[in-house]
Short mmCIF file of C-alpha atoms and ligand atoms in Angstrom, two decimals:
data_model
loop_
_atom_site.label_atom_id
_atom_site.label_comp_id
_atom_site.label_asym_id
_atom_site.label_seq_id
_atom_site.Cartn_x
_atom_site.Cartn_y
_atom_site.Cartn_z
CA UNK T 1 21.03 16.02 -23.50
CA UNK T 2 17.41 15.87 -22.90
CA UNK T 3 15.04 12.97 -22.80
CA UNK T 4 11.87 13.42 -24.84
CA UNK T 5 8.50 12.86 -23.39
CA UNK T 6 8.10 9.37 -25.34
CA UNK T 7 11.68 8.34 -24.21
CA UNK T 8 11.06 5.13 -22.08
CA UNK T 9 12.54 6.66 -18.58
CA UNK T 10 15.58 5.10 -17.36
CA UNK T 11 14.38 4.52 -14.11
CA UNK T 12 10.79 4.52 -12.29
CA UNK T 13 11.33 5.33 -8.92
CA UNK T 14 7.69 5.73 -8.14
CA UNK T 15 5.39 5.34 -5.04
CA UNK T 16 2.93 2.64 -7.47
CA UNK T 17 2.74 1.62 -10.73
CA UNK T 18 5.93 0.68 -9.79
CA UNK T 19 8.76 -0.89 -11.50
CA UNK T 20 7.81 -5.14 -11.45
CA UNK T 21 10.39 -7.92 -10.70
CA UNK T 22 11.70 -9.55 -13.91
CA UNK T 23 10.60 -12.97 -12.71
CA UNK T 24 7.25 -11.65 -11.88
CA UNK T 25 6.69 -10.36 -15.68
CA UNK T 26 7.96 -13.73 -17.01
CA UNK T 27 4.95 -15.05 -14.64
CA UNK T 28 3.06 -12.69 -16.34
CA UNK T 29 4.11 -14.39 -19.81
CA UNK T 30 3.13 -17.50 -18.80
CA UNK T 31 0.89 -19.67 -20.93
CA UNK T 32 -2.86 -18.51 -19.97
CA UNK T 33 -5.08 -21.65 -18.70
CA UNK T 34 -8.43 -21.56 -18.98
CA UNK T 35 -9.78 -21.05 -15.08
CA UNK T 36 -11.57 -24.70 -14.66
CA UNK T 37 -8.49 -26.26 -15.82
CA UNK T 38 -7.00 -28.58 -12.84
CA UNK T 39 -3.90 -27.32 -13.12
CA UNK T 40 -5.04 -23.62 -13.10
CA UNK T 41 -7.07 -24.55 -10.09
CA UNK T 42 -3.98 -25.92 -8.27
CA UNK T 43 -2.10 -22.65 -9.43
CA UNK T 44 -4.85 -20.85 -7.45
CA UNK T 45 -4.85 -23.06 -4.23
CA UNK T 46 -1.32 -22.66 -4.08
CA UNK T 47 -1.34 -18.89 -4.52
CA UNK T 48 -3.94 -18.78 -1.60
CA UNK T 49 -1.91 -20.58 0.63
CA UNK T 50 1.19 -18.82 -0.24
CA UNK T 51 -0.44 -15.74 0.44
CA UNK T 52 -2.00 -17.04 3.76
CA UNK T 53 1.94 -17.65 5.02
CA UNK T 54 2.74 -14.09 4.51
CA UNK T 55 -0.86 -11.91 5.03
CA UNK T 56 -0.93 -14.12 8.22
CA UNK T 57 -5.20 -13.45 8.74
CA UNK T 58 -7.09 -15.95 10.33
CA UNK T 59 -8.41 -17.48 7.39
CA UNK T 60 -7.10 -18.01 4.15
CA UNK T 61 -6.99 -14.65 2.15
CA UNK T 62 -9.51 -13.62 -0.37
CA UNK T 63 -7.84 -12.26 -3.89
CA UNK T 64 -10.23 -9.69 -5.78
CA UNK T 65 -9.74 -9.22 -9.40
CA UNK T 66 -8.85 -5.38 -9.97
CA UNK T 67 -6.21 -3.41 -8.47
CA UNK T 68 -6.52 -2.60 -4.83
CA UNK T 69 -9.15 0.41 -4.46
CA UNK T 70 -11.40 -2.26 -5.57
CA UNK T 71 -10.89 -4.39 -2.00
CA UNK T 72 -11.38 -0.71 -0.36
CA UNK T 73 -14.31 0.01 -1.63
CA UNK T 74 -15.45 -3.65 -1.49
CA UNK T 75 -14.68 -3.83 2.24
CA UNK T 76 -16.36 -0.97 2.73
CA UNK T 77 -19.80 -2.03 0.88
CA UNK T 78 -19.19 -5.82 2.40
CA UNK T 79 -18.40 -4.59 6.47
CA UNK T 80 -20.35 -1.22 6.79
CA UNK T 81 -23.99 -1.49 7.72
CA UNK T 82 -26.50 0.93 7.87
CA UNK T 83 -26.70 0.75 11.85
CA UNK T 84 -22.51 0.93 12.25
CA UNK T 85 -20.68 3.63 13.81
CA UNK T 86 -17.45 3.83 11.88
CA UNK T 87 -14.54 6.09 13.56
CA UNK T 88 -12.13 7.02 10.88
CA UNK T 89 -8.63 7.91 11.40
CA UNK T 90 -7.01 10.60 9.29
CA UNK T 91 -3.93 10.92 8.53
CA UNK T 92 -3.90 11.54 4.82
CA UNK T 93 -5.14 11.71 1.74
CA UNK T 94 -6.62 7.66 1.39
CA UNK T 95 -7.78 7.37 5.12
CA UNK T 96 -9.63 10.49 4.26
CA UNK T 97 -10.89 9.09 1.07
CA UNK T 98 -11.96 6.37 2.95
CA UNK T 99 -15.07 8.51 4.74
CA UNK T 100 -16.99 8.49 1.21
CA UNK T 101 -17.08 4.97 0.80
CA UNK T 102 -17.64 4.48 4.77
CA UNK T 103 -20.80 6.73 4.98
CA UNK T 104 -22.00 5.47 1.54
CA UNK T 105 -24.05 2.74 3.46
CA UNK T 106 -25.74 5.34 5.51
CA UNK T 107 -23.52 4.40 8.07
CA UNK T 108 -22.61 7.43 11.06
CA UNK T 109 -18.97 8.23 10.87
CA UNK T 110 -16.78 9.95 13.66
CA UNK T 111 -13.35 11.47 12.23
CA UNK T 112 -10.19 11.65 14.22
CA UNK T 113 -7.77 13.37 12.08
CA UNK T 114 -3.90 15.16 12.40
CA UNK T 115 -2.40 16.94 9.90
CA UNK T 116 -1.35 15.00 6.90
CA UNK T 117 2.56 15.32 7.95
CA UNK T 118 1.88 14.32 11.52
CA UNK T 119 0.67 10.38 12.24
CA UNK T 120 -2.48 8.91 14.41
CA UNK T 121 -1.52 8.66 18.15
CA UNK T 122 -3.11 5.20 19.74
CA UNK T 123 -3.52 7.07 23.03
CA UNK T 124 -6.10 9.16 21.34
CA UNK T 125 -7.72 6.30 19.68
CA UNK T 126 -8.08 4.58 23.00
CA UNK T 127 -9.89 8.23 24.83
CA UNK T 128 -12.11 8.44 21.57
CA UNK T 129 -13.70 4.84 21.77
CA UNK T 130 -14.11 6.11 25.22
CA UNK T 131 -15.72 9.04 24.57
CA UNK T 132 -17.66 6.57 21.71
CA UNK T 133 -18.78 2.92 23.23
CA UNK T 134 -20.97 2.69 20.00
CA UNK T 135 -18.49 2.80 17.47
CA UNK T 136 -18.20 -0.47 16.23
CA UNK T 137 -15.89 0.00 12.83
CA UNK T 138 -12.65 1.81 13.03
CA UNK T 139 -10.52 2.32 9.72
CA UNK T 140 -7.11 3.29 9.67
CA UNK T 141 -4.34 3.83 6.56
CA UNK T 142 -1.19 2.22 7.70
CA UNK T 143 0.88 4.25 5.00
CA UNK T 144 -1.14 7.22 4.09
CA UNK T 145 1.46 7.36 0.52
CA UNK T 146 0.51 10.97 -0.84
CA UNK T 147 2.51 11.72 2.57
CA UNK T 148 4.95 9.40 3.12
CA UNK T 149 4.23 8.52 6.94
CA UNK T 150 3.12 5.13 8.80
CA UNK T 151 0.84 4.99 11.35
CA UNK T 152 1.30 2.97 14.57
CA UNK T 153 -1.45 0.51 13.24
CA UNK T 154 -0.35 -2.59 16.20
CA UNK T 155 -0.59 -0.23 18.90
CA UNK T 156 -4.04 1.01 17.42
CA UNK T 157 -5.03 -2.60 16.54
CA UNK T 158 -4.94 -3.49 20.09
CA UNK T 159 -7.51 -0.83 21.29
CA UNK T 160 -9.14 -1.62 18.68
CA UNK T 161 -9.47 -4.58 20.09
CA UNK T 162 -10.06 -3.68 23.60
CA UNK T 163 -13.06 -2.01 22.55
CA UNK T 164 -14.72 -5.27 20.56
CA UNK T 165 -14.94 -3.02 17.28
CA UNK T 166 -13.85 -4.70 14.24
CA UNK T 167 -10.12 -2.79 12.95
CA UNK T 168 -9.95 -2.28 9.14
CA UNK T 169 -6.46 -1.58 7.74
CA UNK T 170 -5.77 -0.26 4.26
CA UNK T 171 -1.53 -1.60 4.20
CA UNK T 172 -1.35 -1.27 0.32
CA UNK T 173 1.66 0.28 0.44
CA UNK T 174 3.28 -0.72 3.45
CA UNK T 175 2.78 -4.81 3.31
CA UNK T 176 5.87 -6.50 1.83
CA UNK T 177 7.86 -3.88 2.37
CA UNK T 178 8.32 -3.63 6.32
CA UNK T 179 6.60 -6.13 9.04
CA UNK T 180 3.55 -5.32 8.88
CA UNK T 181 0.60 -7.98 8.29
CA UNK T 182 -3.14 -8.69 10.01
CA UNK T 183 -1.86 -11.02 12.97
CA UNK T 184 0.56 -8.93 14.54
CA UNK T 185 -1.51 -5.35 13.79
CA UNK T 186 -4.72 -7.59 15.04
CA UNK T 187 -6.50 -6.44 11.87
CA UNK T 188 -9.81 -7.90 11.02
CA UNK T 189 -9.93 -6.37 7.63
CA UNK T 190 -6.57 -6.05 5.88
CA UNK T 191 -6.66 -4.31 2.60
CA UNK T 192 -3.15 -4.96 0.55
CA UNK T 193 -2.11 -5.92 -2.83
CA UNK T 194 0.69 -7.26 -4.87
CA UNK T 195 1.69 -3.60 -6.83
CA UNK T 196 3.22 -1.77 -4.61
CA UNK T 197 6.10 -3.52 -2.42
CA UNK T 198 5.56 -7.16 -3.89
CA UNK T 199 6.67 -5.63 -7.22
CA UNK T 200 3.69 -6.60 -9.43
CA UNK T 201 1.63 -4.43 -11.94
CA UNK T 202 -1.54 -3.08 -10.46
CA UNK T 203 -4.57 -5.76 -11.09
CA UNK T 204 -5.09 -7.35 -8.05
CA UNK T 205 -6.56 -6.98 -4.35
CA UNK T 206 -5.75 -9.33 -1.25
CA UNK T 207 -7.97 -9.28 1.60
CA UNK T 208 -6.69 -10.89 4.84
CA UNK T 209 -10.04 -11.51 6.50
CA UNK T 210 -10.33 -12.73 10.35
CA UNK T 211 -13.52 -15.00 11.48
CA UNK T 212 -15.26 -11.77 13.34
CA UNK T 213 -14.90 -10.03 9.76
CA UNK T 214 -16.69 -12.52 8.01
CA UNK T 215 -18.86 -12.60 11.15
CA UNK T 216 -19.59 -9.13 10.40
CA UNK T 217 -19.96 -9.22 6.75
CA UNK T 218 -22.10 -12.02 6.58
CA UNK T 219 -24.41 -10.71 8.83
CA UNK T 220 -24.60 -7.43 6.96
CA UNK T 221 -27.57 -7.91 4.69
CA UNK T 222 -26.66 -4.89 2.34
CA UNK T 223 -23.48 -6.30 1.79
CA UNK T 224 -22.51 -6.99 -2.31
CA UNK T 225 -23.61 -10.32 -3.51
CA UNK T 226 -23.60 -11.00 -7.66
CA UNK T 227 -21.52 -8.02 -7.88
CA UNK T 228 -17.69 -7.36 -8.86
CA UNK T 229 -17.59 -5.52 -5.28
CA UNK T 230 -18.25 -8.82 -3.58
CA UNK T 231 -16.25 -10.37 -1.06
CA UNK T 232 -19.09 -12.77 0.14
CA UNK T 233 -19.43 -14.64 -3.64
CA UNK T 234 -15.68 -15.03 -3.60
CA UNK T 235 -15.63 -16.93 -0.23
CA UNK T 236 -19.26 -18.60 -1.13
CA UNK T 237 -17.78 -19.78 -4.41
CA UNK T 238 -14.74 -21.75 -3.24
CA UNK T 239 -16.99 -23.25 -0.14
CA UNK T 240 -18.46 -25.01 -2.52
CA UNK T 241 -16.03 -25.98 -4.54
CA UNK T 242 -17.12 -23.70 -7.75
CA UNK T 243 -14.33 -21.95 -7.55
CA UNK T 244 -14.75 -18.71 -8.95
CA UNK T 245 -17.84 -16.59 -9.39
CA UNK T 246 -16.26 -15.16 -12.43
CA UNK T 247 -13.19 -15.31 -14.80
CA UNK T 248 -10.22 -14.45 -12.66
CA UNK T 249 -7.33 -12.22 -14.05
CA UNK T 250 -5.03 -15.54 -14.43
CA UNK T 251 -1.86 -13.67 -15.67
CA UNK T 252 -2.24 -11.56 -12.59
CA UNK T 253 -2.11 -14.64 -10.40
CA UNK T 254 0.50 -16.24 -12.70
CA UNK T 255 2.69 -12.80 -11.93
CA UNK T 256 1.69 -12.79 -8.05
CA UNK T 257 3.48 -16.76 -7.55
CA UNK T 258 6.45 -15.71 -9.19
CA UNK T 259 5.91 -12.16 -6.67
CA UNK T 260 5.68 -14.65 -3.49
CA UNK T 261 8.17 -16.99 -4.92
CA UNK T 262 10.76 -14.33 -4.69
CA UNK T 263 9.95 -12.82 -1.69
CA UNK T 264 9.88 -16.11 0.30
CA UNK T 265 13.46 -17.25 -0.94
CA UNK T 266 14.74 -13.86 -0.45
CA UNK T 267 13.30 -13.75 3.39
CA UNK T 268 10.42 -10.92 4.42
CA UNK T 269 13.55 -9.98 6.65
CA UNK T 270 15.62 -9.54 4.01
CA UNK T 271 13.45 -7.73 1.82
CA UNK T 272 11.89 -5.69 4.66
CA UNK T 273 15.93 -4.37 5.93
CA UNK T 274 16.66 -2.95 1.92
CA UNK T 275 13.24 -1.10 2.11
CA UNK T 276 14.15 0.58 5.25
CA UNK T 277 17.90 0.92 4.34
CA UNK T 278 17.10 2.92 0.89
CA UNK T 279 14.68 5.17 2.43
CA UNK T 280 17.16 5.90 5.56
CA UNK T 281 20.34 6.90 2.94
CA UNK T 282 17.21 8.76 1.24
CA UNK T 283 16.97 10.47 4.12
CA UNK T 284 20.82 11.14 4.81
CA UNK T 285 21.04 12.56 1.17
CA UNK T 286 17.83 15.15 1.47
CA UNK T 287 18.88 16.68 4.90
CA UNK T 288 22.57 16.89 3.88
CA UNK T 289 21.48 18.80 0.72
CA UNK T 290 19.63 21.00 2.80
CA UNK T 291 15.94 19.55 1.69
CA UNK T 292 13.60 18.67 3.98
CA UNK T 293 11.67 15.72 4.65
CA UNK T 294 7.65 16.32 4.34
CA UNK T 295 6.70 13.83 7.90
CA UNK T 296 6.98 16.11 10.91
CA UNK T 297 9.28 14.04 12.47
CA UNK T 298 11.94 11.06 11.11
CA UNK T 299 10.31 8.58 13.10
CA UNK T 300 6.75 9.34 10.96
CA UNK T 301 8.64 8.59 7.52
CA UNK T 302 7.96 5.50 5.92
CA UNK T 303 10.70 3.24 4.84
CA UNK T 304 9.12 2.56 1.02
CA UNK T 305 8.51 6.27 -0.05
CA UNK T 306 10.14 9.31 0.68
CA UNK T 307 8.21 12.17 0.63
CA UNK T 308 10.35 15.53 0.06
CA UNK T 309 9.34 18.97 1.00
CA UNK T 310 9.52 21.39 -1.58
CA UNK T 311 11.26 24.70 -1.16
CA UNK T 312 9.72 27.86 -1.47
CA UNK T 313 9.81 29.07 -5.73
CA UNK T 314 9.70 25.16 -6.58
CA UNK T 315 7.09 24.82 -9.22
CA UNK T 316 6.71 20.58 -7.84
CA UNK T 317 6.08 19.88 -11.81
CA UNK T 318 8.19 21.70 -13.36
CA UNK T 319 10.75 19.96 -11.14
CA UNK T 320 9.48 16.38 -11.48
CA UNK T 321 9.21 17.61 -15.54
CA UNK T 322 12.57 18.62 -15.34
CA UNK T 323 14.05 15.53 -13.04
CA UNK T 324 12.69 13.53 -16.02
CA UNK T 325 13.87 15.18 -19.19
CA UNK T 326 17.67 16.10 -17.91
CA UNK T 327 18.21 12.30 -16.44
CA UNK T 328 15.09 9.98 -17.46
CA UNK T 329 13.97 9.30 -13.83
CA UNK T 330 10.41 9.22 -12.74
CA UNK T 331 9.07 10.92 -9.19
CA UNK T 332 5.85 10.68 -7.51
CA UNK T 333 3.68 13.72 -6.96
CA UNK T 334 1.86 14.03 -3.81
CA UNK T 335 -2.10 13.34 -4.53
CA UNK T 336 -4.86 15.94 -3.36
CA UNK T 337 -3.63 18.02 -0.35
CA UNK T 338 -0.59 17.29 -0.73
CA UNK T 339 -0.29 17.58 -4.41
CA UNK T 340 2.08 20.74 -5.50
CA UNK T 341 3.95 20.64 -1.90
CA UNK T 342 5.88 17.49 -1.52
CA UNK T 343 7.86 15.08 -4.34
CA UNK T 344 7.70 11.49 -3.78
CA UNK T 345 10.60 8.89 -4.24
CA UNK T 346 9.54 4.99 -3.73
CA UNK T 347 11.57 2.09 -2.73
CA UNK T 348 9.12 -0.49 -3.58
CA UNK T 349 9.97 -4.14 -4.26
CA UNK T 350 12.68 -3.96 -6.71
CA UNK T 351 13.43 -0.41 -6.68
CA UNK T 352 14.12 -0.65 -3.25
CA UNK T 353 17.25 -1.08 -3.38
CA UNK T 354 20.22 1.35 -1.65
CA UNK T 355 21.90 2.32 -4.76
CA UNK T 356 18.35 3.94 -5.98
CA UNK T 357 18.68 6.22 -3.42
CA UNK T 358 21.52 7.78 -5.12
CA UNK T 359 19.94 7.77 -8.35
CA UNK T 360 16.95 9.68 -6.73
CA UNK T 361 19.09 12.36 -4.93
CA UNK T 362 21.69 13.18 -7.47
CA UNK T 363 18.73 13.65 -10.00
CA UNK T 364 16.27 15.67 -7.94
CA UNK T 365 19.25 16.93 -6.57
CA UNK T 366 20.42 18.22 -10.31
CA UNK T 367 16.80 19.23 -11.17
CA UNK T 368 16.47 21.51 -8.41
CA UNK T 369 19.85 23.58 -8.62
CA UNK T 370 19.41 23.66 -12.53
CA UNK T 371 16.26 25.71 -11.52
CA UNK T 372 18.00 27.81 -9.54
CA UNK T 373 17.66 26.44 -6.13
CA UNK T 374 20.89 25.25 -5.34
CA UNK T 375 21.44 22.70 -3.27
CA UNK T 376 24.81 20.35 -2.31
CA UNK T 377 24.24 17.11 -4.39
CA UNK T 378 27.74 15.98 -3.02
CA UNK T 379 27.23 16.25 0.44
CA UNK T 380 23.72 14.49 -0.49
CA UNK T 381 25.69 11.73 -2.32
CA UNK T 382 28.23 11.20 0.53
CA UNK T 383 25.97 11.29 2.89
CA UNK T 384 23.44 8.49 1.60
CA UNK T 385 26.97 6.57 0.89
CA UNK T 386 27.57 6.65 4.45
CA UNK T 387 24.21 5.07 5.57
CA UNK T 388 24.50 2.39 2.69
CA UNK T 389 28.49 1.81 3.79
CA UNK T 390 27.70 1.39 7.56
CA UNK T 391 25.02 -1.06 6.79
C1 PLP H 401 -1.61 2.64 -4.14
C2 PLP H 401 -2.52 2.67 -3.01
C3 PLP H 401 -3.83 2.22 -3.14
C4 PLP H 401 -4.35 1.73 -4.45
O1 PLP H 401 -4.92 2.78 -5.07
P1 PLP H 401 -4.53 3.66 -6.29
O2 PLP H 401 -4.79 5.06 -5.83
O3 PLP H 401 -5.42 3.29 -7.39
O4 PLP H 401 -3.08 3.42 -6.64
C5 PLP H 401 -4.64 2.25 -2.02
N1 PLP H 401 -4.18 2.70 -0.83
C6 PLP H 401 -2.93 3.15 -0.68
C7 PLP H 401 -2.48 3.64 0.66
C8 PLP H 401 -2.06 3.15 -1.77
O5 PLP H 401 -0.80 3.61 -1.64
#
């Protein structure tokens, strides 16, 4: 049996879109209030203050209207000043990404990079601030996703803030799905959204912003203002209590209650451990098939996304084509660099789940030996069982 192209896949196991929570798409199907409306107003409020309990910034968390490279490139525009000195840590294909819209102000910026399977190591943060008393921005990817690794962003936060510079975090794909937030990584800046781990569709930004960002931003006179990159009229707006400079996506927000709703009964704790347990029997199941893992090292590999080296004579398409039409399960690709040398399995929000982990082995296990490069699926299987059993 083969599943056509247009066959809706049976599962999504995807590093983002992922697959959303069923409560959070009857959010979405909620009756649409116009924005002024009290009650939509309230919605907001609460939303914002929900958020606040779980982001964890110093002040109450800014939502932009568009999925997150929007808040990137928005923090970027809003923070970065002509006169900064931004030191840029790369570790992958986003914090790399990140240079263009860091040096778009005219801003100078210093790269410290490692190969995109290794991860940043704070120690050489800390001797290049030394080596660099002017740098006054650094930006960091806490899960650099087209690789599958997470960087030790709280021991970098705190040199960070040794040094006085201001730390800005892109955790798009980390927050909500392991304990990470802008408190305990002492992030000024702290990029997430809703669609990867919090199970939403892509359409919104969150920006946990801390008093010395706003500091920072307000001071910056190139920073947006009228404009959809603006963090400034978003804050400006609800000071004074006109609440939005324009129409927010209400579904989106209607989706991202019903997102917090879920994760706050379920426990961050909770939600964090079956993250980290689905990746770890992930990880069982590709090193007892005789795969390899793309991060240099286990402890580099992030718990939502597994990243999956291919083996030599692997066209990475052609397997992800074939994963797809033999059992109707969607992989990830790796993005730029990586692209062509590594497949991608999430475990994001509801996919991350143990049982998924089988589903993604078995099938990229099936995939690869129908090509011809045979590998052990049962040893994979029992392998990933005995993670999920001893759990
Ligand atoms: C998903 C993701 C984003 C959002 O960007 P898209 O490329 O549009 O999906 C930003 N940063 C990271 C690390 C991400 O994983």
């Amino acid at each position: 049996m083969r599943y056509k192209p247009s066959d809706h896949p049976v599962f999504t196991l995807t590093t983002g879109p992922v697959d959303a929570y069923p409560a959070v798409l009857r959010g979405l199907a909620s009756t649409v209030l116009y924005d002024y409306d009290p009650a939509f107003q309230a919605t907001y409020q609460r939303v914002a203050e929900k958020l606040a309990t779980i982001v964890k910034s110093e002040t109450m968390p800014v939502v932009l209207h568009g999925e997150p490279v929007l808040a990137l490139e928005a923090a970027a525009a809003s923070l970065i000043g002509r006169d900064d000195v931004v030191l840029n840590l790369v570790s992958g294909v986003y914090s790399k990404g990140f240079e263009g819209w860091a040096a778009r102000s005219g801003a100078k910026v210093i790269e410290l990079a490692v190969p995109y399977d290794k991860v940043i190591d704070p120690a050489d943060v800390a001797r290049a601030l030394a080596a660099h008393p002017e740098v006054t921005v650094v930006a960091a990817c806490h899960h650099d996703t087209p690789s599958g690794t997470i960087n030790p962003v709280a021991d970098i936060g705190r040199e960070v803030a040794r040094h006085g510079a201001v730390f800005l975090v892109d955790a798009v794909s980390s927050f909500g799905g392991m304990a990470v937030d802008a408190a305990s990584a002492h992030v000024d800046l702290f990029v997430t959204g809703p669609n990867k781990c919090l199970g939403c569709p892509p359409g919104l930004s969150i920006l946990g912003v801390s008093n010395k960002a706003w500091a920072k931003m307000k001071a910056n006179p190139n920073a947006p203002r009228a404009s959809i990159l603006s963090i400034l009229d978003w804050e400006e707006a609800w000071r004074h209590d006109k609440p939005f400079p324009f129409t927010p996506s209400v579904a989106e927000i209607n989706g991202l209650e019903a997102a917090i709703d879920l994760y706050l009964a379920e426990g961050p704790e909770r939600v964090w451990a079956r993250h980290d347990l689905t990746a770890r029997a992930c990880r069982a199941g590709i090193a007892a098939m005789g795969l390899a893992i793309w991060p240099a090292e286990e402890r580099f590999a992030s718990p939502t996304a597994t990243a999956v080296k291919i083996p030599a004579g692997i066209d990475e398409a052609a397997l992800r084509a074939e994963i797809r039409a033999r059992y109707g399960v969607v992989l990830s690709s790796g993005r730029g660099e990586t692209l062509g040398k590594l497949t991608r399995i999430g475990h994001m929000g509801p996919t991350a789940q143990p049982l998924y982990a089988i589903v993604a082995l078995t099938a990229l296990g099936g995939a690869l030996s129908a090509l011809g490069h045979k590998v052990d699926v049962g040893a994979g299987v029992a392998a990933a069982l005995a993670v999920i059993d001893a759990a």
